Amino acid sequence: MEAPPLERRLVAILAADVAGYSRLMGIDEEGTLATLSDFRLITDALIARHGGRICGTAGDSILAAFGSALAAVQCAIDIQTELATSNELLDEDRRMQFRIGVNVGDVMVKEGDIFGDGVNIAARLEGMAEPGGICISRGIHDHVAKKLPYDFEDLGEQSVKNIAQPIRVFRIIRDRPKLEQASGHSGAQEPELPANEPTALDDIPSLTEGAPVTSAPDAQSVEIEFWDSIKTSVRAQEYEAYLEQYPEGSFVALARARLEAIAEDSIRDPQDREIELAFWDSVRESANPALIEAYLEKYPKGEFSTLAEIRLRELTQESGPAG
């Protein structure tokens, strides 16, 4: 079968992962996974509300694409704000904080997945962010600096792994509003973007602000409840029912991955899934192709095999032809 062609798009890319995830797993695996699942309901709903599209999830990480730089940054801010509120209900040593990076770049698109330097830079920005913080690239900063009621700390040019040129990095200071905003209209902020329903990656336009959006239908909350009710199931028909009802839903990639895993193992031992998750989590950011190959050899049809194949292709392209 002929491989689907690669397409290129200019999108705003949001990359997020959990700070100190391994430490949290060491304290309480089941509790950490339950918290991550609860927090993912929040993040996924916010991404959909701001018109984003989830393009990859692996372990504790999230990758999403937006057609608007402002929507991507506002989504990142809302995620950190809502998760901070949720963390207040948890013991201090069990709180789960995300780091978020946002970049704008030309990416390659294949079967709904995105990859390329634009994605890599977003991931590196995320790594520079403090727990609960947001770092953005200069391109994003130039688009949103005058549209948001926050100050930005210029972190200067930063050299990052696997990226040839240094990138200019800015940190969003959410706890200190802009003086001109605070002194002017009693600190009133610009209105938030209207809620809108999730967009298929094919529908994300070139990077623009102010694109028309539509109100989120009640069906979005119904979809989240549907997914929450089946996400731990080992019955293929439940995932098939989700895909039939929500062919462009927020959890399509996860549903297909579950179906592939079920097809390989009629009923998979949950403990084996946790072992695979830990394996992938330990190699997903590695620059050593042998480690990614080891995962694929162990789990050729695993939950993260598609992401592993994409990562392996990236590493192969970065290393270039031998000799």
PDB file of N, CA and C in Angstrom, residues 167-265:
ATOM      1  N   ILE A 167      17.441  29.840  19.407  1.00  0.00           N
ATOM      2  CA  ILE A 167      16.080  30.365  19.347  1.00  0.00           C
ATOM      3  C   ILE A 167      15.886  31.395  20.457  1.00  0.00           C
ATOM      4  N   ARG A 168      15.116  32.431  20.160  1.00  0.00           N
ATOM      5  CA  ARG A 168      14.822  33.468  21.143  1.00  0.00           C
ATOM      6  C   ARG A 168      13.644  32.991  21.973  1.00  0.00           C
ATOM      7  N   VAL A 169      13.807  33.034  23.286  1.00  0.00           N
ATOM      8  CA  VAL A 169      12.805  32.458  24.188  1.00  0.00           C
ATOM      9  C   VAL A 169      12.242  33.536  25.110  1.00  0.00           C
ATOM     10  N   PHE A 170      10.938  33.483  25.323  1.00  0.00           N
ATOM     11  CA  PHE A 170      10.262  34.389  26.251  1.00  0.00           C
ATOM     12  C   PHE A 170       9.443  33.569  27.244  1.00  0.00           C
ATOM     13  N   ARG A 171       9.403  34.039  28.478  1.00  0.00           N
ATOM     14  CA  ARG A 171       8.584  33.407  29.515  1.00  0.00           C
ATOM     15  C   ARG A 171       7.401  34.309  29.819  1.00  0.00           C
ATOM     16  N   ILE A 172       6.210  33.720  29.874  1.00  0.00           N
ATOM     17  CA  ILE A 172       5.018  34.496  30.216  1.00  0.00           C
ATOM     18  C   ILE A 172       4.950  34.659  31.729  1.00  0.00           C
ATOM     19  N   ILE A 173       4.825  35.906  32.173  1.00  0.00           N
ATOM     20  CA  ILE A 173       4.722  36.190  33.610  1.00  0.00           C
ATOM     21  C   ILE A 173       3.243  36.400  33.921  1.00  0.00           C
ATOM     22  N   ARG A 174       2.585  35.339  34.343  1.00  0.00           N
ATOM     23  CA  ARG A 174       1.134  35.397  34.525  1.00  0.00           C
ATOM     24  C   ARG A 174       0.720  36.062  35.830  1.00  0.00           C
ATOM     25  N   ASP A 175       1.640  36.140  36.800  1.00  0.00           N
ATOM     26  CA  ASP A 175       1.267  36.715  38.091  1.00  0.00           C
ATOM     27  C   ASP A 175       1.537  38.214  38.157  1.00  0.00           C
ATOM     28  N   ARG A 176       1.914  38.833  37.008  1.00  0.00           N
ATOM     29  CA  ARG A 176       2.161  40.271  36.995  1.00  0.00           C
ATOM     30  C   ARG A 176       1.564  40.856  35.721  1.00  0.00           C
ATOM     31  N   PRO A 177       0.377  41.453  35.810  1.00  0.00           N
ATOM     32  CA  PRO A 177      -0.248  42.016  34.608  1.00  0.00           C
ATOM     33  C   PRO A 177       0.517  43.218  34.100  1.00  0.00           C
ATOM     34  N   LYS A 178       0.361  43.517  32.815  1.00  0.00           N
ATOM     35  CA  LYS A 178       1.003  44.684  32.228  1.00  0.00           C
ATOM     36  C   LYS A 178       0.534  45.948  32.923  1.00  0.00           C
ATOM     37  N   LEU A 179       1.462  46.895  33.127  1.00  0.00           N
ATOM     38  CA  LEU A 179       1.127  48.138  33.802  1.00  0.00           C
ATOM     39  C   LEU A 179       0.073  48.914  33.024  1.00  0.00           C
ATOM     40  N   GLU A 180       0.238  48.964  31.689  1.00  0.00           N
ATOM     41  CA  GLU A 180      -0.714  49.739  30.903  1.00  0.00           C
ATOM     42  C   GLU A 180      -2.100  49.129  30.941  1.00  0.00           C
ATOM     43  N   GLN A 181      -2.147  47.781  31.075  1.00  0.00           N
ATOM     44  CA  GLN A 181      -3.448  47.122  31.152  1.00  0.00           C
ATOM     45  C   GLN A 181      -4.062  47.351  32.526  1.00  0.00           C
ATOM     46  N   ALA A 182      -3.207  47.261  33.568  1.00  0.00           N
ATOM     47  CA  ALA A 182      -3.720  47.376  34.922  1.00  0.00           C
ATOM     48  C   ALA A 182      -4.146  48.804  35.244  1.00  0.00           C
ATOM     49  N   SER A 183      -3.430  49.829  34.696  1.00  0.00           N
ATOM     50  CA  SER A 183      -3.719  51.214  35.020  1.00  0.00           C
ATOM     51  C   SER A 183      -4.870  51.768  34.182  1.00  0.00           C
ATOM     52  N   GLY A 184      -5.139  51.171  33.059  1.00  0.00           N
ATOM     53  CA  GLY A 184      -6.150  51.609  32.139  1.00  0.00           C
ATOM     54  C   GLY A 184      -7.521  51.117  32.482  1.00  0.00           C
ATOM     55  N   HIS A 185      -8.316  50.538  32.248  1.00  0.00           N
ATOM     56  CA  HIS A 185      -9.630  49.967  32.382  1.00  0.00           C
ATOM     57  C   HIS A 185      -9.739  49.067  33.609  1.00  0.00           C
ATOM     58  N   SER A 186      -9.210  49.510  34.754  1.00  0.00           N
ATOM     59  CA  SER A 186      -9.311  48.743  35.998  1.00  0.00           C
ATOM     60  C   SER A 186      -8.811  47.338  35.831  1.00  0.00           C
ATOM     61  N   GLY A 187      -7.746  47.190  35.068  1.00  0.00           N
ATOM     62  CA  GLY A 187      -7.147  45.863  34.909  1.00  0.00           C
ATOM     63  C   GLY A 187      -7.940  44.954  34.007  1.00  0.00           C
ATOM     64  N   ALA A 188      -8.884  45.500  33.273  1.00  0.00           N
ATOM     65  CA  ALA A 188      -9.704  44.635  32.423  1.00  0.00           C
ATOM     66  C   ALA A 188      -8.872  44.013  31.328  1.00  0.00           C
ATOM     67  N   GLN A 189      -9.070  42.752  31.098  1.00  0.00           N
ATOM     68  CA  GLN A 189      -8.334  42.035  30.065  1.00  0.00           C
ATOM     69  C   GLN A 189      -9.118  42.050  28.762  1.00  0.00           C
ATOM     70  N   GLU A 190      -8.400  41.827  27.694  1.00  0.00           N
ATOM     71  CA  GLU A 190      -9.090  41.659  26.424  1.00  0.00           C
ATOM     72  C   GLU A 190     -10.003  40.454  26.520  1.00  0.00           C
ATOM     73  N   PRO A 191     -11.109  40.449  25.860  1.00  0.00           N
ATOM     74  CA  PRO A 191     -12.011  39.298  25.945  1.00  0.00           C
ATOM     75  C   PRO A 191     -11.330  38.032  25.462  1.00  0.00           C
ATOM     76  N   GLU A 192     -11.638  36.921  26.141  1.00  0.00           N
ATOM     77  CA  GLU A 192     -11.086  35.641  25.735  1.00  0.00           C
ATOM     78  C   GLU A 192     -11.675  35.233  24.395  1.00  0.00           C
ATOM     79  N   LEU A 193     -10.976  34.338  23.743  1.00  0.00           N
ATOM     80  CA  LEU A 193     -11.509  33.807  22.487  1.00  0.00           C
ATOM     81  C   LEU A 193     -12.812  33.086  22.759  1.00  0.00           C
ATOM     82  N   PRO A 194     -13.781  33.200  21.886  1.00  0.00           N
ATOM     83  CA  PRO A 194     -15.011  32.440  22.065  1.00  0.00           C
ATOM     84  C   PRO A 194     -14.723  30.952  22.030  1.00  0.00           C
ATOM     85  N   ALA A 195     -15.556  30.211  22.740  1.00  0.00           N
ATOM     86  CA  ALA A 195     -15.403  28.756  22.691  1.00  0.00           C
ATOM     87  C   ALA A 195     -15.705  28.271  21.293  1.00  0.00           C
ATOM     88  N   ASN A 196     -14.990  27.241  20.866  1.00  0.00           N
ATOM     89  CA  ASN A 196     -15.280  26.690  19.547  1.00  0.00           C
ATOM     90  C   ASN A 196     -15.017  25.196  19.549  1.00  0.00           C
ATOM     91  N   GLU A 197     -15.649  24.524  18.627  1.00  0.00           N
ATOM     92  CA  GLU A 197     -15.548  23.085  18.626  1.00  0.00           C
ATOM     93  C   GLU A 197     -14.215  22.641  18.037  1.00  0.00           C
ATOM     94  N   PRO A 198     -13.763  21.414  18.408  1.00  0.00           N
ATOM     95  CA  PRO A 198     -12.463  20.955  17.951  1.00  0.00           C
ATOM     96  C   PRO A 198     -12.387  20.910  16.434  1.00  0.00           C
ATOM     97  N   THR A 199     -11.196  21.182  15.916  1.00  0.00           N
ATOM     98  CA  THR A 199     -11.008  21.270  14.479  1.00  0.00           C
ATOM     99  C   THR A 199     -10.138  20.128  13.988  1.00  0.00           C
ATOM    100  N   ALA A 200     -10.527  19.503  12.909  1.00  0.00           N
ATOM    101  CA  ALA A 200      -9.655  18.513  12.296  1.00  0.00           C
ATOM    102  C   ALA A 200      -8.412  19.221  11.789  1.00  0.00           C
ATOM    103  N   LEU A 201      -7.276  18.532  11.790  1.00  0.00           N
ATOM    104  CA  LEU A 201      -6.034  19.163  11.371  1.00  0.00           C
ATOM    105  C   LEU A 201      -6.165  19.704   9.953  1.00  0.00           C
ATOM    106  N   ASP A 202      -6.916  19.027   9.109  1.00  0.00           N
ATOM    107  CA  ASP A 202      -7.100  19.495   7.737  1.00  0.00           C
ATOM    108  C   ASP A 202      -7.810  20.844   7.693  1.00  0.00           C
ATOM    109  N   ASP A 203      -8.577  21.171   8.752  1.00  0.00           N
ATOM    110  CA  ASP A 203      -9.340  22.412   8.751  1.00  0.00           C
ATOM    111  C   ASP A 203      -8.593  23.569   9.392  1.00  0.00           C
ATOM    112  N   ILE A 204      -7.405  23.318   9.982  1.00  0.00           N
ATOM    113  CA  ILE A 204      -6.658  24.399  10.600  1.00  0.00           C
ATOM    114  C   ILE A 204      -6.113  25.296   9.505  1.00  0.00           C
ATOM    115  N   PRO A 205      -6.462  26.580   9.502  1.00  0.00           N
ATOM    116  CA  PRO A 205      -6.004  27.479   8.438  1.00  0.00           C
ATOM    117  C   PRO A 205      -4.572  27.910   8.665  1.00  0.00           C
ATOM    118  N   SER A 206      -4.032  28.684   7.726  1.00  0.00           N
ATOM    119  CA  SER A 206      -2.742  29.305   7.952  1.00  0.00           C
ATOM    120  C   SER A 206      -2.853  30.188   9.169  1.00  0.00           C
ATOM    121  N   LEU A 207      -1.709  30.480   9.788  1.00  0.00           N
ATOM    122  CA  LEU A 207      -1.699  31.159  11.075  1.00  0.00           C
ATOM    123  C   LEU A 207      -2.322  32.544  10.965  1.00  0.00           C
ATOM    124  N   THR A 208      -3.465  32.730  11.602  1.00  0.00           N
ATOM    125  CA  THR A 208      -4.126  34.032  11.632  1.00  0.00           C
ATOM    126  C   THR A 208      -4.830  34.186  12.962  1.00  0.00           C
ATOM    127  N   GLU A 209      -4.985  35.428  13.414  1.00  0.00           N
ATOM    128  CA  GLU A 209      -5.820  35.693  14.575  1.00  0.00           C
ATOM    129  C   GLU A 209      -7.169  36.195  14.089  1.00  0.00           C
ATOM    130  N   GLY A 210      -8.162  36.020  14.931  1.00  0.00           N
ATOM    131  CA  GLY A 210      -9.471  36.563  14.615  1.00  0.00           C
ATOM    132  C   GLY A 210     -10.244  35.757  13.597  1.00  0.00           C
ATOM    133  N   ALA A 211      -9.833  34.518  13.344  1.00  0.00           N
ATOM    134  CA  ALA A 211     -10.591  33.701  12.404  1.00  0.00           C
ATOM    135  C   ALA A 211     -11.962  33.410  12.996  1.00  0.00           C
ATOM    136  N   PRO A 212     -12.992  33.294  12.168  1.00  0.00           N
ATOM    137  CA  PRO A 212     -14.330  33.043  12.700  1.00  0.00           C
ATOM    138  C   PRO A 212     -14.361  31.726  13.468  1.00  0.00           C
ATOM    139  N   VAL A 213     -15.066  31.730  14.583  1.00  0.00           N
ATOM    140  CA  VAL A 213     -15.206  30.525  15.380  1.00  0.00           C
ATOM    141  C   VAL A 213     -16.673  30.342  15.716  1.00  0.00           C
ATOM    142  N   THR A 214     -17.031  29.146  16.079  1.00  0.00           N
ATOM    143  CA  THR A 214     -18.408  28.859  16.416  1.00  0.00           C
ATOM    144  C   THR A 214     -18.488  28.416  17.863  1.00  0.00           C
ATOM    145  N   SER A 215     -19.644  28.543  18.450  1.00  0.00           N
ATOM    146  CA  SER A 215     -19.812  28.165  19.845  1.00  0.00           C
ATOM    147  C   SER A 215     -19.728  26.653  19.999  1.00  0.00           C
ATOM    148  N   ALA A 216     -19.157  26.239  21.120  1.00  0.00           N
ATOM    149  CA  ALA A 216     -19.002  24.809  21.376  1.00  0.00           C
ATOM    150  C   ALA A 216     -20.357  24.200  21.677  1.00  0.00           C
ATOM    151  N   PRO A 217     -20.712  23.147  20.984  1.00  0.00           N
ATOM    152  CA  PRO A 217     -21.993  22.524  21.253  1.00  0.00           C
ATOM    153  C   PRO A 217     -21.920  21.681  22.511  1.00  0.00           C
ATOM    154  N   ASP A 218     -23.084  21.367  23.054  1.00  0.00           N
ATOM    155  CA  ASP A 218     -23.135  20.497  24.230  1.00  0.00           C
ATOM    156  C   ASP A 218     -22.534  19.135  23.926  1.00  0.00           C
ATOM    157  N   ALA A 219     -22.479  18.771  22.644  1.00  0.00           N
ATOM    158  CA  ALA A 219     -21.940  17.469  22.256  1.00  0.00           C
ATOM    159  C   ALA A 219     -20.500  17.292  22.718  1.00  0.00           C
ATOM    160  N   GLN A 220     -19.745  18.410  22.882  1.00  0.00           N
ATOM    161  CA  GLN A 220     -18.354  18.288  23.309  1.00  0.00           C
ATOM    162  C   GLN A 220     -18.267  17.667  24.702  1.00  0.00           C
ATOM    163  N   SER A 221     -19.092  18.150  25.643  1.00  0.00           N
ATOM    164  CA  SER A 221     -19.055  17.590  26.987  1.00  0.00           C
ATOM    165  C   SER A 221     -19.562  16.159  26.981  1.00  0.00           C
ATOM    166  N   VAL A 222     -20.512  15.862  26.089  1.00  0.00           N
ATOM    167  CA  VAL A 222     -21.003  14.491  25.975  1.00  0.00           C
ATOM    168  C   VAL A 222     -19.894  13.566  25.485  1.00  0.00           C
ATOM    169  N   GLU A 223     -19.112  14.076  24.499  1.00  0.00           N
ATOM    170  CA  GLU A 223     -18.001  13.256  23.986  1.00  0.00           C
ATOM    171  C   GLU A 223     -16.992  12.949  25.090  1.00  0.00           C
ATOM    172  N   ILE A 224     -16.656  13.957  25.892  1.00  0.00           N
ATOM    173  CA  ILE A 224     -15.688  13.741  26.972  1.00  0.00           C
ATOM    174  C   ILE A 224     -16.213  12.704  27.969  1.00  0.00           C
ATOM    175  N   GLU A 225     -17.489  12.797  28.302  1.00  0.00           N
ATOM    176  CA  GLU A 225     -18.076  11.815  29.216  1.00  0.00           C
ATOM    177  C   GLU A 225     -18.054  10.417  28.598  1.00  0.00           C
ATOM    178  N   PHE A 226     -18.354  10.342  27.301  1.00  0.00           N
ATOM    179  CA  PHE A 226     -18.321   9.055  26.588  1.00  0.00           C
ATOM    180  C   PHE A 226     -16.921   8.451  26.698  1.00  0.00           C
ATOM    181  N   TRP A 227     -15.901   9.263  26.339  1.00  0.00           N
ATOM    182  CA  TRP A 227     -14.531   8.750  26.375  1.00  0.00           C
ATOM    183  C   TRP A 227     -14.133   8.345  27.794  1.00  0.00           C
ATOM    184  N   ASP A 228     -14.503   9.141  28.769  1.00  0.00           N
ATOM    185  CA  ASP A 228     -14.144   8.838  30.158  1.00  0.00           C
ATOM    186  C   ASP A 228     -14.731   7.511  30.602  1.00  0.00           C
ATOM    187  N   SER A 229     -15.885   7.155  30.037  1.00  0.00           N
ATOM    188  CA  SER A 229     -16.545   5.915  30.442  1.00  0.00           C
ATOM    189  C   SER A 229     -15.928   4.667  29.813  1.00  0.00           C
ATOM    190  N   ILE A 230     -15.131   4.854  28.726  1.00  0.00           N
ATOM    191  CA  ILE A 230     -14.587   3.673  28.051  1.00  0.00           C
ATOM    192  C   ILE A 230     -13.066   3.619  28.033  1.00  0.00           C
ATOM    193  N   LYS A 231     -12.383   4.689  28.503  1.00  0.00           N
ATOM    194  CA  LYS A 231     -10.943   4.822  28.275  1.00  0.00           C
ATOM    195  C   LYS A 231     -10.106   3.713  28.890  1.00  0.00           C
ATOM    196  N   THR A 232     -10.641   2.996  29.896  1.00  0.00           N
ATOM    197  CA  THR A 232      -9.888   1.883  30.485  1.00  0.00           C
ATOM    198  C   THR A 232     -10.433   0.520  30.049  1.00  0.00           C
ATOM    199  N   SER A 233     -11.369   0.541  29.109  1.00  0.00           N
ATOM    200  CA  SER A 233     -11.999  -0.702  28.673  1.00  0.00           C
ATOM    201  C   SER A 233     -11.046  -1.571  27.838  1.00  0.00           C
ATOM    202  N   VAL A 234     -11.298  -2.882  27.823  1.00  0.00           N
ATOM    203  CA  VAL A 234     -10.548  -3.798  26.958  1.00  0.00           C
ATOM    204  C   VAL A 234     -11.470  -4.381  25.887  1.00  0.00           C
ATOM    205  N   ARG A 235     -12.618  -3.755  25.651  1.00  0.00           N
ATOM    206  CA  ARG A 235     -13.584  -4.227  24.663  1.00  0.00           C
ATOM    207  C   ARG A 235     -13.485  -3.378  23.400  1.00  0.00           C
ATOM    208  N   ALA A 236     -13.126  -4.029  22.302  1.00  0.00           N
ATOM    209  CA  ALA A 236     -12.927  -3.322  21.033  1.00  0.00           C
ATOM    210  C   ALA A 236     -14.194  -2.608  20.584  1.00  0.00           C
ATOM    211  N   GLN A 237     -15.361  -3.217  20.803  1.00  0.00           N
ATOM    212  CA  GLN A 237     -16.590  -2.626  20.299  1.00  0.00           C
ATOM    213  C   GLN A 237     -16.885  -1.264  20.922  1.00  0.00           C
ATOM    214  N   GLU A 238     -16.383  -1.011  22.119  1.00  0.00           N
ATOM    215  CA  GLU A 238     -16.638   0.282  22.749  1.00  0.00           C
ATOM    216  C   GLU A 238     -15.836   1.384  22.050  1.00  0.00           C
ATOM    217  N   TYR A 239     -14.588   1.081  21.682  1.00  0.00           N
ATOM    218  CA  TYR A 239     -13.777   2.056  20.947  1.00  0.00           C
ATOM    219  C   TYR A 239     -14.302   2.239  19.529  1.00  0.00           C
ATOM    220  N   GLU A 240     -14.790   1.141  18.925  1.00  0.00           N
ATOM    221  CA  GLU A 240     -15.375   1.248  17.597  1.00  0.00           C
ATOM    222  C   GLU A 240     -16.630   2.134  17.625  1.00  0.00           C
ATOM    223  N   ALA A 241     -17.400   2.001  18.694  1.00  0.00           N
ATOM    224  CA  ALA A 241     -18.596   2.832  18.829  1.00  0.00           C
ATOM    225  C   ALA A 241     -18.219   4.302  18.972  1.00  0.00           C
ATOM    226  N   TYR A 242     -17.138   4.574  19.722  1.00  0.00           N
ATOM    227  CA  TYR A 242     -16.676   5.970  19.863  1.00  0.00           C
ATOM    228  C   TYR A 242     -16.260   6.526  18.500  1.00  0.00           C
ATOM    229  N   LEU A 243     -15.467   5.749  17.752  1.00  0.00           N
ATOM    230  CA  LEU A 243     -14.975   6.223  16.457  1.00  0.00           C
ATOM    231  C   LEU A 243     -16.115   6.429  15.464  1.00  0.00           C
ATOM    232  N   GLU A 244     -17.133   5.594  15.553  1.00  0.00           N
ATOM    233  CA  GLU A 244     -18.276   5.747  14.650  1.00  0.00           C
ATOM    234  C   GLU A 244     -19.058   7.024  14.986  1.00  0.00           C
ATOM    235  N   GLN A 245     -19.193   7.314  16.283  1.00  0.00           N
ATOM    236  CA  GLN A 245     -19.965   8.482  16.686  1.00  0.00           C
ATOM    237  C   GLN A 245     -19.167   9.778  16.570  1.00  0.00           C
ATOM    238  N   TYR A 246     -17.820   9.679  16.803  1.00  0.00           N
ATOM    239  CA  TYR A 246     -16.980  10.877  16.774  1.00  0.00           C
ATOM    240  C   TYR A 246     -15.779  10.655  15.852  1.00  0.00           C
ATOM    241  N   PRO A 247     -15.990  10.546  14.552  1.00  0.00           N
ATOM    242  CA  PRO A 247     -14.874  10.272  13.634  1.00  0.00           C
ATOM    243  C   PRO A 247     -13.803  11.357  13.623  1.00  0.00           C
ATOM    244  N   GLU A 248     -14.151  12.563  14.057  1.00  0.00           N
ATOM    245  CA  GLU A 248     -13.178  13.653  14.145  1.00  0.00           C
ATOM    246  C   GLU A 248     -13.023  14.116  15.590  1.00  0.00           C
ATOM    247  N   GLY A 249     -13.278  13.201  16.530  1.00  0.00           N
ATOM    248  CA  GLY A 249     -13.271  13.567  17.941  1.00  0.00           C
ATOM    249  C   GLY A 249     -11.883  13.846  18.500  1.00  0.00           C
ATOM    250  N   SER A 250     -11.856  14.320  19.742  1.00  0.00           N
ATOM    251  CA  SER A 250     -10.596  14.702  20.387  1.00  0.00           C
ATOM    252  C   SER A 250      -9.746  13.501  20.774  1.00  0.00           C
ATOM    253  N   PHE A 251     -10.336  12.317  20.849  1.00  0.00           N
ATOM    254  CA  PHE A 251      -9.610  11.151  21.337  1.00  0.00           C
ATOM    255  C   PHE A 251      -9.465  10.062  20.279  1.00  0.00           C
ATOM    256  N   VAL A 252      -9.588  10.462  19.016  1.00  0.00           N
ATOM    257  CA  VAL A 252      -9.532   9.482  17.929  1.00  0.00           C
ATOM    258  C   VAL A 252      -8.210   8.712  17.925  1.00  0.00           C
ATOM    259  N   ALA A 253      -7.101   9.436  18.077  1.00  0.00           N
ATOM    260  CA  ALA A 253      -5.790   8.766  18.039  1.00  0.00           C
ATOM    261  C   ALA A 253      -5.677   7.745  19.160  1.00  0.00           C
ATOM    262  N   LEU A 254      -6.134   8.111  20.356  1.00  0.00           N
ATOM    263  CA  LEU A 254      -6.077   7.180  21.482  1.00  0.00           C
ATOM    264  C   LEU A 254      -6.989   5.973  21.242  1.00  0.00           C
ATOM    265  N   ALA A 255      -8.172   6.212  20.691  1.00  0.00           N
ATOM    266  CA  ALA A 255      -9.101   5.109  20.435  1.00  0.00           C
ATOM    267  C   ALA A 255      -8.507   4.114  19.440  1.00  0.00           C
ATOM    268  N   ARG A 256      -7.874   4.636  18.391  1.00  0.00           N
ATOM    269  CA  ARG A 256      -7.261   3.736  17.405  1.00  0.00           C
ATOM    270  C   ARG A 256      -6.098   2.964  18.006  1.00  0.00           C
ATOM    271  N   ALA A 257      -5.325   3.628  18.858  1.00  0.00           N
ATOM    272  CA  ALA A 257      -4.210   2.940  19.510  1.00  0.00           C
ATOM    273  C   ALA A 257      -4.719   1.816  20.410  1.00  0.00           C
ATOM    274  N   ARG A 258      -5.828   2.082  21.125  1.00  0.00           N
ATOM    275  CA  ARG A 258      -6.409   1.032  21.983  1.00  0.00           C
ATOM    276  C   ARG A 258      -6.884  -0.152  21.140  1.00  0.00           C
ATOM    277  N   LEU A 259      -7.500   0.153  19.995  1.00  0.00           N
ATOM    278  CA  LEU A 259      -7.980  -0.925  19.132  1.00  0.00           C
ATOM    279  C   LEU A 259      -6.826  -1.786  18.627  1.00  0.00           C
ATOM    280  N   GLU A 260      -5.714  -1.140  18.252  1.00  0.00           N
ATOM    281  CA  GLU A 260      -4.556  -1.896  17.789  1.00  0.00           C
ATOM    282  C   GLU A 260      -4.000  -2.777  18.893  1.00  0.00           C
ATOM    283  N   ALA A 261      -3.955  -2.242  20.112  1.00  0.00           N
ATOM    284  CA  ALA A 261      -3.438  -3.022  21.233  1.00  0.00           C
ATOM    285  C   ALA A 261      -4.348  -4.210  21.530  1.00  0.00           C
ATOM    286  N   ILE A 262      -5.665  -3.979  21.466  1.00  0.00           N
ATOM    287  CA  ILE A 262      -6.616  -5.060  21.723  1.00  0.00           C
ATOM    288  C   ILE A 262      -6.526  -6.124  20.644  1.00  0.00           C
ATOM    289  N   ALA A 263      -6.325  -5.691  19.383  1.00  0.00           N
ATOM    290  CA  ALA A 263      -6.221  -6.647  18.276  1.00  0.00           C
ATOM    291  C   ALA A 263      -5.014  -7.562  18.468  1.00  0.00           C
ATOM    292  N   GLU A 264      -3.956  -7.024  19.027  1.00  0.00           N
ATOM    293  CA  GLU A 264      -2.754  -7.842  19.235  1.00  0.00           C
ATOM    294  C   GLU A 264      -2.919  -8.776  20.427  1.00  0.00           C
ATOM    295  N   ASP A 265      -3.459  -8.261  21.523  1.00  0.00           N
ATOM    296  CA  ASP A 265      -3.704  -9.079  22.715  1.00  0.00           C
ATOM    297  C   ASP A 265      -5.188  -9.004  23.011  1.00  0.00           C
TER     298      ASP A 265
END
